[in-house]
């Protein structure tokens, strides 16, 4: 994981995601999930690009089942986008997540 | 300045990696590009039982790792999680722009981008993707621990992944459009005798329903036309594949289903442009047939590159 991405647990969700002053991108990942491995370097790259403007967190699904359930996340990887405590925009899920698509969605969060 | 290779292979599935093993062993400067990690469809297959050389079942991800390690041992460079943001494959020197920031080029290219899971095109499918609908059992199976779920399809993937899902789910109901499975008899028999698996034959999904989460599935019996709604806690879709042809669309001949037509040596109408694996028009698509295509393409590329100039070492 790069220095621009931090792993959180469900206990941190309110403080780090909901209460964040900056937009947040949250990545639910699992083990034995090749699409999650594939997403990681793209996620790191976009996180570095938006350093200081948006926050990028990862959360391990198996260890944080309650939050996954509460948010209705049923697949890995799934990206959720938050601004001012609210989830905004389309979730991204599965193997086909493109770096350019994450970037575009973060840009639209910053502009929104 | 573009980085120059002898051959650039797009797609690190079995076809692309077999081609890479042969090309790099022939001392061609070989670059493999993949938007994900190596393995193609193989890497999300929970077990492979019919690949020769493995007397016991092998995990798809382990087989994928073995393929890529072998290619890298001979000098292949594999670029993972790369996005191709531009390309020109029509001329004698073919080039790719990667992540909008660098360019690579080679006289020969093998497109081995394979196929991706077909979506059903049913109402609600995109809304509930990741909110109850999944296309990867190894990735998402554990989300459905103790749940009652449905699988759409009846071919090898559908039946084998259903068996895998019984490790997690309380009950797996397979919905299949015909009155028998298309899967290999061994797996089909295993599924039919599994107490956790039930099958609804002759039926197709018509809609996925719910508020924010998927909770119902509408199906129609194609023989009786009876429509009904089933409560569900999750749906896995395995209804075949569509070729990934974005890179070569408009450049090469395709059959009516969108697969690329090639010569016996995997060549296309464009000199130096080859395709291999599931993207190609052919009758059977297996790991073994993909590997065979990749081998043939790499041998043809060796000849082509020899005739058209190798990059300086």
mmCIF file of C-alpha atoms in Angstrom:
data_model
loop_
_atom_site.group_PDB
_atom_site.id
_atom_site.type_symbol
_atom_site.label_atom_id
_atom_site.label_comp_id
_atom_site.label_asym_id
_atom_site.label_seq_id
_atom_site.Cartn_x
_atom_site.Cartn_y
_atom_site.Cartn_z
ATOM 1 C CA UNK A 1 0.000 0.000 0.000
ATOM 2 C CA UNK A 2 1.326 3.444 -0.833
ATOM 3 C CA UNK A 3 1.698 6.266 1.682
ATOM 4 C CA UNK A 4 -1.358 7.907 0.128
ATOM 5 C CA UNK A 5 -3.738 5.065 0.980
ATOM 6 C CA UNK A 6 -4.583 4.031 4.535
ATOM 7 C CA UNK A 7 -6.383 0.970 5.777
ATOM 8 C CA UNK A 8 -9.249 1.528 8.193
ATOM 9 C CA UNK A 9 -11.649 -0.676 10.132
ATOM 10 C CA UNK A 10 -15.381 -0.254 10.639
ATOM 11 C CA UNK A 11 -14.787 1.458 13.989
ATOM 12 C CA UNK A 12 -13.044 4.316 12.150
ATOM 13 C CA UNK A 13 -15.790 4.772 9.599
ATOM 14 C CA UNK A 14 -17.608 7.699 11.217
ATOM 15 C CA UNK A 15 -14.475 9.606 12.163
ATOM 16 C CA UNK A 16 -12.498 9.047 8.988
ATOM 17 C CA UNK A 17 -15.163 8.832 6.301
ATOM 18 C CA UNK A 18 -18.402 10.449 7.436
ATOM 19 C CA UNK A 19 -16.748 13.329 9.307
ATOM 20 C CA UNK A 20 -14.010 13.953 6.739
ATOM 21 C CA UNK A 21 -13.720 17.504 5.450
ATOM 22 C CA UNK A 22 -12.259 16.188 2.212
ATOM 23 C CA UNK A 23 -13.978 13.848 -0.260
ATOM 24 C CA UNK A 24 -13.287 10.186 0.486
ATOM 25 C CA UNK A 25 -12.894 7.140 -1.707
ATOM 26 C CA UNK A 26 -13.355 3.850 0.140
ATOM 27 C CA UNK A 27 -12.221 0.524 -1.325
ATOM 28 C CA UNK A 28 -13.755 -2.684 0.038
ATOM 29 C CA UNK A 29 -11.335 -5.509 -0.733
ATOM 30 C CA UNK A 30 -11.049 -9.229 -0.003
ATOM 31 C CA UNK A 31 -8.339 -11.850 -0.029
ATOM 32 C CA UNK A 32 -8.318 -14.410 -2.872
ATOM 33 C CA UNK A 33 -9.628 -11.660 -5.134
ATOM 34 C CA UNK A 34 -7.487 -11.080 -8.233
ATOM 35 C CA UNK A 35 -9.580 -8.080 -9.341
ATOM 36 C CA UNK A 36 -8.757 -6.506 -5.940
ATOM 37 C CA UNK A 37 -5.039 -7.068 -6.549
ATOM 38 C CA UNK A 38 -5.441 -5.502 -9.977
ATOM 39 C CA UNK A 39 -7.205 -2.461 -8.580
ATOM 40 C CA UNK A 40 -4.593 -1.763 -5.899
ATOM 41 C CA UNK A 41 -1.908 -0.102 -8.091
ATOM 42 C CA UNK A 42 -4.551 1.971 -9.918
ATOM 43 C CA UNK A 43 -6.052 3.070 -6.602
ATOM 44 C CA UNK A 44 -2.578 3.978 -5.283
ATOM 45 C CA UNK A 45 -1.817 6.010 -8.409
ATOM 46 C CA UNK A 46 -5.046 8.004 -8.235
ATOM 47 C CA UNK A 47 -4.563 8.530 -4.477
ATOM 48 C CA UNK A 48 -1.133 10.002 -5.095
ATOM 49 C CA UNK A 49 -2.514 12.258 -7.800
ATOM 50 C CA UNK A 50 -5.137 13.724 -5.446
ATOM 51 C CA UNK A 51 -2.937 13.881 -2.347
ATOM 52 C CA UNK A 52 -4.173 16.682 -0.089
ATOM 53 C CA UNK A 53 -7.443 17.044 -2.028
ATOM 54 C CA UNK A 54 -9.203 13.769 -1.306
ATOM 55 C CA UNK A 55 -8.659 10.856 1.078
ATOM 56 C CA UNK A 56 -8.276 7.238 -0.014
ATOM 57 C CA UNK A 57 -9.033 4.389 2.362
ATOM 58 C CA UNK A 58 -9.121 0.629 2.058
ATOM 59 C CA UNK A 59 -11.177 -1.628 4.234
ATOM 60 C CA UNK A 60 -10.855 -5.395 4.499
ATOM 61 C CA UNK A 61 -14.286 -6.876 3.958
ATOM 62 C CA UNK A 62 -13.799 -10.130 5.862
ATOM 63 C CA UNK A 63 -12.826 -8.245 9.025
ATOM 64 C CA UNK A 64 -15.553 -5.619 8.684
ATOM 65 C CA UNK A 65 -18.646 -7.559 7.718
ATOM 66 C CA UNK A 66 -21.081 -5.394 9.661
ATOM 67 C CA UNK A 67 -20.122 -2.240 7.807
ATOM 68 C CA UNK A 68 -20.233 -4.067 4.451
ATOM 69 C CA UNK A 69 -23.714 -5.223 5.338
ATOM 70 C CA UNK A 70 -24.829 -1.804 6.505
ATOM 71 C CA UNK A 71 -23.611 -0.217 3.276
ATOM 72 C CA UNK A 72 -24.983 -3.068 1.183
ATOM 73 C CA UNK A 73 -21.625 -3.989 -0.314
ATOM 74 C CA UNK A 74 -21.715 -7.558 -1.695
ATOM 75 C CA UNK A 75 -18.719 -7.691 -3.995
ATOM 76 C CA UNK A 76 -14.996 -7.038 -4.051
ATOM 77 C CA UNK A 77 -13.536 -4.771 -5.036
ATOM 78 C CA UNK A 78 -16.185 -2.086 -4.547
ATOM 79 C CA UNK A 79 -15.357 1.620 -4.526
ATOM 80 C CA UNK A 80 -17.640 4.037 -2.690
ATOM 81 C CA UNK A 81 -17.355 7.814 -2.967
ATOM 82 C CA UNK A 82 -18.246 10.202 -0.127
ATOM 83 C CA UNK A 83 -18.473 13.936 0.244
ATOM 84 C CA UNK A 84 -19.552 15.783 3.402
ATOM 85 C CA UNK A 85 -20.610 12.508 4.983
ATOM 86 C CA UNK A 86 -22.866 11.456 2.119
ATOM 87 C CA UNK A 87 -22.282 8.771 -0.447
ATOM 88 C CA UNK A 88 -22.305 10.329 -3.918
ATOM 89 C CA UNK A 89 -22.059 9.032 -7.475
ATOM 90 C CA UNK A 90 -22.072 5.513 -8.830
ATOM 91 C CA UNK A 91 -20.269 2.747 -6.998
ATOM 92 C CA UNK A 92 -17.620 0.926 -8.997
ATOM 93 C CA UNK A 93 -17.333 -2.815 -8.695
ATOM 94 C CA UNK A 94 -15.546 -5.774 -10.251
ATOM 95 C CA UNK A 95 -12.599 -6.290 -12.545
ATOM 96 C CA UNK A 96 -13.241 -3.567 -15.091
ATOM 97 C CA UNK A 97 -12.554 -0.509 -12.933
ATOM 98 C CA UNK A 98 -10.312 1.833 -14.909
ATOM 99 C CA UNK A 99 -7.851 4.274 -13.443
ATOM 100 C CA UNK A 100 -9.244 7.025 -15.670
ATOM 101 C CA UNK A 101 -12.773 6.335 -14.406
ATOM 102 C CA UNK A 102 -11.747 6.655 -10.731
ATOM 103 C CA UNK A 103 -9.920 9.866 -11.566
ATOM 104 C CA UNK A 104 -12.947 11.300 -13.379
ATOM 105 C CA UNK A 105 -15.261 10.485 -10.494
ATOM 106 C CA UNK A 106 -12.919 12.077 -7.928
ATOM 107 C CA UNK A 107 -12.689 15.174 -10.102
ATOM 108 C CA UNK A 108 -16.453 15.425 -10.246
ATOM 109 C CA UNK A 109 -16.608 15.050 -6.430
ATOM 110 C CA UNK A 110 -14.146 17.912 -6.055
ATOM 111 C CA UNK A 111 -16.181 20.067 -8.414
ATOM 112 C CA UNK A 112 -19.549 19.125 -6.886
ATOM 113 C CA UNK B 1 10.910 8.415 -27.305
ATOM 114 C CA UNK B 2 8.933 5.231 -27.376
ATOM 115 C CA UNK B 3 10.349 2.109 -25.754
ATOM 116 C CA UNK B 4 10.944 -0.409 -28.506
ATOM 117 C CA UNK B 5 10.174 -4.140 -28.261
ATOM 118 C CA UNK B 6 10.163 -6.973 -30.792
ATOM 119 C CA UNK B 7 6.684 -8.045 -29.826
ATOM 120 C CA UNK B 8 4.002 -6.585 -27.596
ATOM 121 C CA UNK B 9 1.372 -8.994 -26.325
ATOM 122 C CA UNK B 10 -1.879 -7.559 -25.020
ATOM 123 C CA UNK B 11 -3.535 -9.735 -22.414
ATOM 124 C CA UNK B 12 -1.807 -11.914 -19.810
ATOM 125 C CA UNK B 13 -4.177 -14.868 -19.951
ATOM 126 C CA UNK B 14 -3.083 -18.344 -21.030
ATOM 127 C CA UNK B 15 -2.818 -17.371 -24.720
ATOM 128 C CA UNK B 16 -0.777 -14.237 -24.062
ATOM 129 C CA UNK B 17 1.528 -15.857 -21.506
ATOM 130 C CA UNK B 18 2.135 -18.976 -23.629
ATOM 131 C CA UNK B 19 3.050 -16.629 -26.490
ATOM 132 C CA UNK B 20 5.329 -14.709 -24.118
ATOM 133 C CA UNK B 21 7.131 -17.882 -22.996
ATOM 134 C CA UNK B 22 7.835 -18.865 -26.605
ATOM 135 C CA UNK B 23 8.739 -15.352 -27.735
ATOM 136 C CA UNK B 24 11.108 -14.584 -24.878
ATOM 137 C CA UNK B 25 12.762 -18.003 -25.171
ATOM 138 C CA UNK B 26 13.403 -17.089 -28.810
ATOM 139 C CA UNK B 27 15.206 -13.988 -27.476
ATOM 140 C CA UNK B 28 12.604 -11.550 -28.715
ATOM 141 C CA UNK B 29 12.244 -8.468 -26.524
ATOM 142 C CA UNK B 30 8.795 -9.245 -25.215
ATOM 143 C CA UNK B 31 6.364 -6.990 -23.390
ATOM 144 C CA UNK B 32 3.027 -8.156 -22.022
ATOM 145 C CA UNK B 33 0.346 -5.599 -21.110
ATOM 146 C CA UNK B 34 -2.611 -6.360 -18.905
ATOM 147 C CA UNK B 35 -5.220 -4.119 -17.348
ATOM 148 C CA UNK B 36 -5.405 -6.509 -14.405
ATOM 149 C CA UNK B 37 -2.988 -9.004 -12.862
ATOM 150 C CA UNK B 38 -1.819 -11.978 -14.971
ATOM 151 C CA UNK B 39 -4.081 -14.961 -15.543
ATOM 152 C CA UNK B 40 -7.068 -13.766 -17.539
ATOM 153 C CA UNK B 41 -10.226 -15.728 -16.828
ATOM 154 C CA UNK B 42 -8.076 -18.510 -15.367
ATOM 155 C CA UNK B 43 -7.225 -16.454 -12.280
ATOM 156 C CA UNK B 44 -10.818 -16.260 -11.081
ATOM 157 C CA UNK B 45 -11.547 -19.936 -11.747
ATOM 158 C CA UNK B 46 -11.513 -21.634 -8.381
ATOM 159 C CA UNK B 47 -10.096 -24.912 -9.674
ATOM 160 C CA UNK B 48 -8.861 -26.314 -12.945
ATOM 161 C CA UNK B 49 -9.103 -30.086 -13.409
ATOM 162 C CA UNK B 50 -8.407 -30.586 -17.117
ATOM 163 C CA UNK B 51 -5.106 -28.832 -17.723
ATOM 164 C CA UNK B 52 -2.568 -31.531 -18.579
ATOM 165 C CA UNK B 53 0.424 -31.900 -16.312
ATOM 166 C CA UNK B 54 -1.527 -31.442 -13.076
ATOM 167 C CA UNK B 55 -2.744 -34.804 -11.807
ATOM 168 C CA UNK B 56 -4.548 -33.067 -8.937
ATOM 169 C CA UNK B 57 -6.875 -30.075 -9.292
ATOM 170 C CA UNK B 58 -4.978 -26.803 -9.455
ATOM 171 C CA UNK B 59 -6.302 -23.434 -8.327
ATOM 172 C CA UNK B 60 -6.774 -21.047 -11.239
ATOM 173 C CA UNK B 61 -4.783 -18.357 -9.446
ATOM 174 C CA UNK B 62 -1.874 -20.759 -8.867
ATOM 175 C CA UNK B 63 -1.850 -21.779 -12.509
ATOM 176 C CA UNK B 64 -1.901 -18.096 -13.482
ATOM 177 C CA UNK B 65 1.069 -17.393 -11.225
ATOM 178 C CA UNK B 66 2.982 -20.346 -12.670
ATOM 179 C CA UNK B 67 2.400 -19.121 -16.239
ATOM 180 C CA UNK B 68 3.597 -15.594 -15.475
ATOM 181 C CA UNK B 69 6.605 -16.709 -13.421
ATOM 182 C CA UNK B 70 7.679 -18.964 -16.270
ATOM 183 C CA UNK B 71 7.372 -16.151 -18.829
ATOM 184 C CA UNK B 72 9.310 -13.732 -16.614
ATOM 185 C CA UNK B 73 12.065 -16.305 -16.096
ATOM 186 C CA UNK B 74 12.870 -16.017 -19.804
ATOM 187 C CA UNK B 75 12.900 -12.231 -19.786
ATOM 188 C CA UNK B 76 9.319 -11.278 -20.578
ATOM 189 C CA UNK B 77 8.316 -7.981 -19.009
ATOM 190 C CA UNK B 78 4.778 -8.014 -17.694
ATOM 191 C CA UNK B 79 3.118 -4.673 -17.026
ATOM 192 C CA UNK B 80 0.206 -5.151 -14.645
ATOM 193 C CA UNK B 81 -2.852 -2.941 -14.092
ATOM 194 C CA UNK B 82 -2.027 -0.862 -17.120
ATOM 195 C CA UNK B 83 -4.620 1.100 -19.079
ATOM 196 C CA UNK B 84 -4.083 1.422 -22.812
ATOM 197 C CA UNK B 85 -5.077 5.008 -23.505
ATOM 198 C CA UNK B 86 -4.121 5.115 -27.178
ATOM 199 C CA UNK B 87 -3.010 2.738 -29.904
ATOM 200 C CA UNK B 88 -2.055 2.497 -33.554
ATOM 201 C CA UNK B 89 -1.828 -1.036 -34.894
ATOM 202 C CA UNK B 90 -2.302 -0.431 -38.615
ATOM 203 C CA UNK B 91 1.244 0.443 -39.743
ATOM 204 C CA UNK B 92 4.539 -1.453 -39.829
ATOM 205 C CA UNK B 93 5.500 -0.081 -36.381
ATOM 206 C CA UNK B 94 2.666 -0.570 -33.896
ATOM 207 C CA UNK B 95 2.379 1.583 -30.807
ATOM 208 C CA UNK B 96 0.485 1.851 -27.535
ATOM 209 C CA UNK B 97 0.099 4.786 -25.183
ATOM 210 C CA UNK B 98 -0.016 3.575 -21.577
ATOM 211 C CA UNK B 99 -1.815 5.448 -18.774
ATOM 212 C CA UNK B 100 -1.575 8.643 -20.861
ATOM 213 C CA UNK B 101 2.082 8.942 -19.951
ATOM 214 C CA UNK B 102 4.353 6.665 -21.974
ATOM 215 C CA UNK B 103 4.543 5.027 -25.369
ATOM 216 C CA UNK B 104 5.762 1.557 -26.327
ATOM 217 C CA UNK B 105 6.182 0.168 -29.841
ATOM 218 C CA UNK B 106 6.975 -3.025 -31.709
ATOM 219 C CA UNK B 107 6.762 -4.350 -35.278
ATOM 220 C CA UNK B 108 4.645 -7.277 -34.107
ATOM 221 C CA UNK B 109 1.644 -7.368 -31.788
ATOM 222 C CA UNK B 110 -0.349 -10.311 -30.494
ATOM 223 C CA UNK B 111 -3.778 -9.339 -29.234
ATOM 224 C CA UNK B 112 -4.825 -11.955 -26.681
ATOM 225 C CA UNK B 113 -7.450 -9.967 -24.825
ATOM 226 C CA UNK B 114 -9.808 -12.926 -24.574
ATOM 227 C CA UNK B 115 -13.387 -12.593 -23.557
ATOM 228 C CA UNK B 116 -15.235 -11.205 -20.570
ATOM 229 C CA UNK B 117 -18.310 -12.513 -18.776
ATOM 230 C CA UNK B 118 -21.457 -11.772 -20.704
ATOM 231 C CA UNK B 119 -23.963 -9.581 -18.940
ATOM 232 C CA UNK B 120 -27.568 -10.645 -19.138
ATOM 233 C CA UNK B 121 -28.901 -7.311 -20.304
ATOM 234 C CA UNK B 122 -31.818 -7.715 -17.909
ATOM 235 C CA UNK B 123 -33.591 -4.857 -16.121
ATOM 236 C CA UNK B 124 -31.886 -3.972 -12.835
ATOM 237 C CA UNK B 125 -28.625 -5.754 -13.635
ATOM 238 C CA UNK B 126 -26.373 -2.700 -13.618
ATOM 239 C CA UNK B 127 -28.168 -1.160 -10.635
ATOM 240 C CA UNK B 128 -27.502 -4.179 -8.432
ATOM 241 C CA UNK B 129 -24.000 -5.043 -9.613
ATOM 242 C CA UNK B 130 -22.013 -5.233 -6.353
ATOM 243 C CA UNK B 131 -25.298 -4.867 -4.438
ATOM 244 C CA UNK B 132 -26.349 -8.470 -4.758
ATOM 245 C CA UNK B 133 -25.285 -9.380 -8.306
ATOM 246 C CA UNK B 134 -21.833 -10.840 -8.893
ATOM 247 C CA UNK B 135 -19.815 -12.336 -11.732
ATOM 248 C CA UNK B 136 -16.906 -13.787 -9.714
ATOM 249 C CA UNK B 137 -17.474 -16.607 -7.234
ATOM 250 C CA UNK B 138 -13.922 -16.691 -5.859
ATOM 251 C CA UNK B 139 -14.032 -12.923 -5.211
ATOM 252 C CA UNK B 140 -17.479 -12.645 -3.690
ATOM 253 C CA UNK B 141 -18.528 -16.123 -2.524
ATOM 254 C CA UNK B 142 -17.662 -15.350 1.112
ATOM 255 C CA UNK B 143 -20.144 -12.446 1.151
ATOM 256 C CA UNK B 144 -22.926 -15.002 0.914
ATOM 257 C CA UNK B 145 -22.134 -17.148 3.936
ATOM 258 C CA UNK B 146 -25.333 -18.845 5.092
ATOM 259 C CA UNK B 147 -27.424 -17.127 2.414
ATOM 260 C CA UNK B 148 -29.881 -18.448 -0.149
ATOM 261 C CA UNK B 149 -28.609 -17.465 -3.551
ATOM 262 C CA UNK B 150 -29.239 -18.037 -7.244
ATOM 263 C CA UNK B 151 -26.933 -18.817 -10.143
ATOM 264 C CA UNK B 152 -27.906 -18.002 -13.715
ATOM 265 C CA UNK B 153 -26.548 -20.347 -16.402
ATOM 266 C CA UNK B 154 -25.948 -24.021 -17.074
ATOM 267 C CA UNK B 155 -22.560 -24.351 -18.749
ATOM 268 C CA UNK B 156 -19.256 -25.384 -17.174
ATOM 269 C CA UNK B 157 -18.688 -22.104 -15.342
ATOM 270 C CA UNK B 158 -22.205 -21.942 -13.935
ATOM 271 C CA UNK B 159 -22.195 -25.515 -12.669
ATOM 272 C CA UNK B 160 -18.638 -25.598 -11.331
ATOM 273 C CA UNK B 161 -18.914 -22.218 -9.625
ATOM 274 C CA UNK B 162 -22.260 -23.304 -8.111
ATOM 275 C CA UNK B 163 -20.491 -26.252 -6.532
ATOM 276 C CA UNK B 164 -17.851 -23.873 -5.184
ATOM 277 C CA UNK B 165 -20.540 -21.546 -3.806
ATOM 278 C CA UNK B 166 -22.098 -24.365 -1.750
ATOM 279 C CA UNK B 167 -19.090 -23.954 0.593
ATOM 280 C CA UNK B 168 -20.594 -20.636 1.673
ATOM 281 C CA UNK B 169 -24.259 -20.489 0.781
ATOM 282 C CA UNK B 170 -27.022 -22.347 2.597
ATOM 283 C CA UNK B 171 -28.750 -23.046 -0.709
ATOM 284 C CA UNK B 172 -27.863 -22.477 -4.358
ATOM 285 C CA UNK B 173 -30.658 -22.476 -6.921
ATOM 286 C CA UNK B 174 -29.497 -22.669 -10.511
ATOM 287 C CA UNK B 175 -31.751 -21.084 -13.116
ATOM 288 C CA UNK B 176 -31.108 -22.502 -16.553
ATOM 289 C CA UNK B 177 -32.794 -21.751 -19.857
ATOM 290 C CA UNK B 178 -32.767 -25.375 -21.091
ATOM 291 C CA UNK B 179 -33.975 -28.661 -19.576
ATOM 292 C CA UNK B 180 -30.449 -30.036 -19.066
ATOM 293 C CA UNK B 181 -26.966 -28.677 -18.302
ATOM 294 C CA UNK B 182 -24.454 -27.829 -21.030
ATOM 295 C CA UNK B 183 -21.653 -28.503 -18.527
ATOM 296 C CA UNK B 184 -19.390 -31.567 -18.666
ATOM 297 C CA UNK B 185 -21.209 -34.687 -17.389
ATOM 298 C CA UNK B 186 -18.889 -35.112 -14.375
ATOM 299 C CA UNK B 187 -19.670 -31.662 -12.958
ATOM 300 C CA UNK B 188 -23.322 -31.820 -13.984
ATOM 301 C CA UNK B 189 -23.821 -35.081 -12.089
ATOM 302 C CA UNK B 190 -22.015 -33.712 -9.053
ATOM 303 C CA UNK B 191 -24.279 -30.639 -9.018
ATOM 304 C CA UNK B 192 -27.462 -32.669 -9.442
ATOM 305 C CA UNK B 193 -26.594 -34.878 -6.480
ATOM 306 C CA UNK B 194 -25.513 -32.013 -4.204
ATOM 307 C CA UNK B 195 -28.154 -31.556 -1.479
ATOM 308 C CA UNK B 196 -27.555 -27.786 -1.364
ATOM 309 C CA UNK B 197 -28.200 -27.319 -5.081
ATOM 310 C CA UNK B 198 -31.607 -27.060 -6.669
ATOM 311 C CA UNK B 199 -32.301 -26.399 -10.341
ATOM 312 C CA UNK B 200 -35.107 -24.516 -12.037
ATOM 313 C CA UNK B 201 -35.076 -25.643 -15.671
ATOM 314 C CA UNK B 202 -36.405 -23.932 -18.802
ATOM 315 C CA UNK B 203 -36.325 -20.507 -17.176
ATOM 316 C CA UNK B 204 -34.696 -17.168 -17.836
ATOM 317 C CA UNK B 205 -34.323 -14.097 -15.633
ATOM 318 C CA UNK B 206 -36.459 -11.133 -16.639
ATOM 319 C CA UNK B 207 -35.737 -8.545 -13.936
ATOM 320 C CA UNK B 208 -33.736 -7.879 -10.775
ATOM 321 C CA UNK B 209 -35.779 -6.090 -8.141
ATOM 322 C CA UNK B 210 -35.191 -4.300 -4.855
ATOM 323 C CA UNK B 211 -34.842 -0.875 -3.248
ATOM 324 C CA UNK B 212 -31.121 -0.294 -2.790
ATOM 325 C CA UNK B 213 -30.259 -4.003 -2.452
ATOM 326 C CA UNK B 214 -31.265 -6.853 -4.674
ATOM 327 C CA UNK B 215 -34.004 -8.850 -2.971
ATOM 328 C CA UNK B 216 -36.089 -10.393 -5.733
ATOM 329 C CA UNK B 217 -35.564 -12.065 -9.037
ATOM 330 C CA UNK B 218 -38.283 -12.290 -11.699
ATOM 331 C CA UNK B 219 -38.045 -15.344 -13.936
ATOM 332 C CA UNK B 220 -40.057 -16.663 -16.845
ATOM 333 C CA UNK B 221 -40.510 -20.290 -17.801
ATOM 334 C CA UNK B 222 -39.741 -20.220 -21.528
ATOM 335 C CA UNK B 223 -42.010 -23.221 -22.224
ATOM 336 C CA UNK B 224 -45.102 -22.393 -20.152
ATOM 337 C CA UNK B 225 -44.536 -18.582 -20.194
ATOM 338 C CA UNK B 226 -45.295 -18.562 -16.487
ATOM 339 C CA UNK B 227 -43.685 -15.560 -14.763
ATOM 340 C CA UNK B 228 -42.859 -15.567 -11.055
ATOM 341 C CA UNK B 229 -40.783 -13.713 -8.506
ATOM 342 C CA UNK B 230 -38.289 -15.412 -6.213
ATOM 343 C CA UNK B 231 -36.852 -13.951 -3.034
ATOM 344 C CA UNK B 232 -33.054 -13.958 -3.247
ATOM 345 C CA UNK B 233 -30.078 -12.869 -1.189
ATOM 346 C CA UNK B 234 -27.686 -12.828 -4.114
ATOM 347 C CA UNK B 235 -27.294 -13.767 -7.759
ATOM 348 C CA UNK B 236 -24.225 -14.989 -9.611
ATOM 349 C CA UNK B 237 -24.279 -14.690 -13.394
ATOM 350 C CA UNK B 238 -22.358 -17.169 -15.579
ATOM 351 C CA UNK B 239 -23.923 -17.039 -19.019
ATOM 352 C CA UNK B 240 -20.947 -17.215 -21.320
ATOM 353 C CA UNK B 241 -18.546 -14.649 -22.639
ATOM 354 C CA UNK B 242 -18.186 -11.847 -25.164
ATOM 355 C CA UNK B 243 -14.899 -11.195 -26.979
ATOM 356 C CA UNK B 244 -12.883 -8.140 -25.965
ATOM 357 C CA UNK B 245 -12.153 -6.651 -29.349
ATOM 358 C CA UNK B 246 -11.892 -2.893 -28.664
ATOM 359 C CA UNK B 247 -8.265 -2.773 -29.843
ATOM 360 C CA UNK B 248 -8.876 -4.354 -33.229
ATOM 361 C CA UNK B 249 -12.411 -3.234 -34.063
ATOM 362 C CA UNK B 250 -12.538 -1.956 -37.627
ATOM 363 C CA UNK B 251 -9.034 -3.250 -38.396
ATOM 364 C CA UNK B 252 -9.587 -6.962 -38.807
ATOM 365 C CA UNK B 253 -12.260 -9.338 -40.070
ATOM 366 C CA UNK B 254 -14.745 -10.567 -37.474
ATOM 367 C CA UNK B 255 -17.413 -13.228 -37.615
ATOM 368 C CA UNK B 256 -21.086 -12.523 -36.927
ATOM 369 C CA UNK B 257 -20.592 -12.950 -33.165
ATOM 370 C CA UNK B 258 -17.707 -10.481 -33.055
ATOM 371 C CA UNK B 259 -14.829 -12.974 -32.812
ATOM 372 C CA UNK B 260 -11.737 -12.262 -34.922
ATOM 373 C CA UNK B 261 -11.053 -14.349 -38.039
ATOM 374 C CA UNK B 262 -7.415 -15.408 -38.411
ATOM 375 C CA UNK B 263 -5.220 -17.527 -40.622
ATOM 376 C CA UNK B 264 -3.973 -20.839 -39.300
ATOM 377 C CA UNK B 265 -0.879 -18.995 -38.012
ATOM 378 C CA UNK B 266 -3.041 -16.507 -36.024
ATOM 379 C CA UNK B 267 -2.307 -13.722 -38.529
ATOM 380 C CA UNK B 268 -4.827 -11.041 -39.464
ATOM 381 C CA UNK B 269 -5.114 -8.915 -42.602
ATOM 382 C CA UNK B 270 -2.683 -6.417 -41.066
ATOM 383 C CA UNK B 271 0.967 -7.509 -41.430
ATOM 384 C CA UNK B 272 2.518 -8.032 -38.002
ATOM 385 C CA UNK B 273 -0.826 -8.087 -36.185
ATOM 386 C CA UNK B 274 -1.782 -11.445 -34.695
ATOM 387 C CA UNK B 275 -4.591 -12.546 -32.392
ATOM 388 C CA UNK B 276 -4.688 -15.595 -30.124
ATOM 389 C CA UNK B 277 -6.960 -17.243 -27.597
ATOM 390 C CA UNK B 278 -10.636 -16.761 -26.804
ATOM 391 C CA UNK B 279 -10.914 -13.596 -28.900
ATOM 392 C CA UNK B 280 -10.454 -15.704 -32.024
ATOM 393 C CA UNK B 281 -13.196 -17.314 -34.094
ATOM 394 C CA UNK B 282 -13.052 -21.033 -33.330
ATOM 395 C CA UNK B 283 -15.222 -23.839 -32.076
ATOM 396 C CA UNK B 284 -13.780 -24.514 -28.617
ATOM 397 C CA UNK B 285 -12.400 -22.184 -25.952
ATOM 398 C CA UNK B 286 -10.346 -23.851 -23.255
ATOM 399 C CA UNK B 287 -7.104 -23.022 -21.427
ATOM 400 C CA UNK B 288 -5.431 -25.673 -23.571
ATOM 401 C CA UNK B 289 -6.694 -24.213 -26.847
ATOM 402 C CA UNK B 290 -5.673 -20.711 -25.754
ATOM 403 C CA UNK B 291 -2.176 -21.975 -24.966
ATOM 404 C CA UNK B 292 -2.008 -23.621 -28.391
ATOM 405 C CA UNK B 293 -3.046 -20.372 -30.119
ATOM 406 C CA UNK B 294 -0.456 -18.407 -28.166
ATOM 407 C CA UNK B 295 2.262 -20.868 -29.119
ATOM 408 C CA UNK B 296 1.402 -20.702 -32.807
ATOM 409 C CA UNK B 297 1.198 -16.906 -32.763
ATOM 410 C CA UNK B 298 4.612 -16.582 -31.091
ATOM 411 C CA UNK B 299 6.241 -18.930 -33.606
ATOM 412 C CA UNK B 300 4.706 -16.971 -36.491
ATOM 413 C CA UNK B 301 5.862 -13.711 -34.895
ATOM 414 C CA UNK B 302 9.439 -15.008 -34.664
ATOM 415 C CA UNK B 303 9.482 -15.490 -38.419
ATOM 416 C CA UNK B 304 7.851 -12.135 -39.014
ATOM 417 C CA UNK B 305 10.242 -10.212 -36.765
ATOM 418 C CA UNK B 306 13.260 -11.941 -38.289
ATOM 419 C CA UNK B 307 12.127 -10.780 -41.712
ATOM 420 C CA UNK B 308 11.242 -7.248 -40.590
ATOM 421 C CA UNK B 309 14.064 -6.303 -38.266
ATOM 422 C CA UNK B 310 14.728 -7.066 -34.632
ATOM 423 C CA UNK B 311 15.162 -4.332 -32.021
ATOM 424 C CA UNK B 312 18.758 -3.751 -30.906
ATOM 425 C CA UNK B 313 19.486 -5.726 -27.747
#
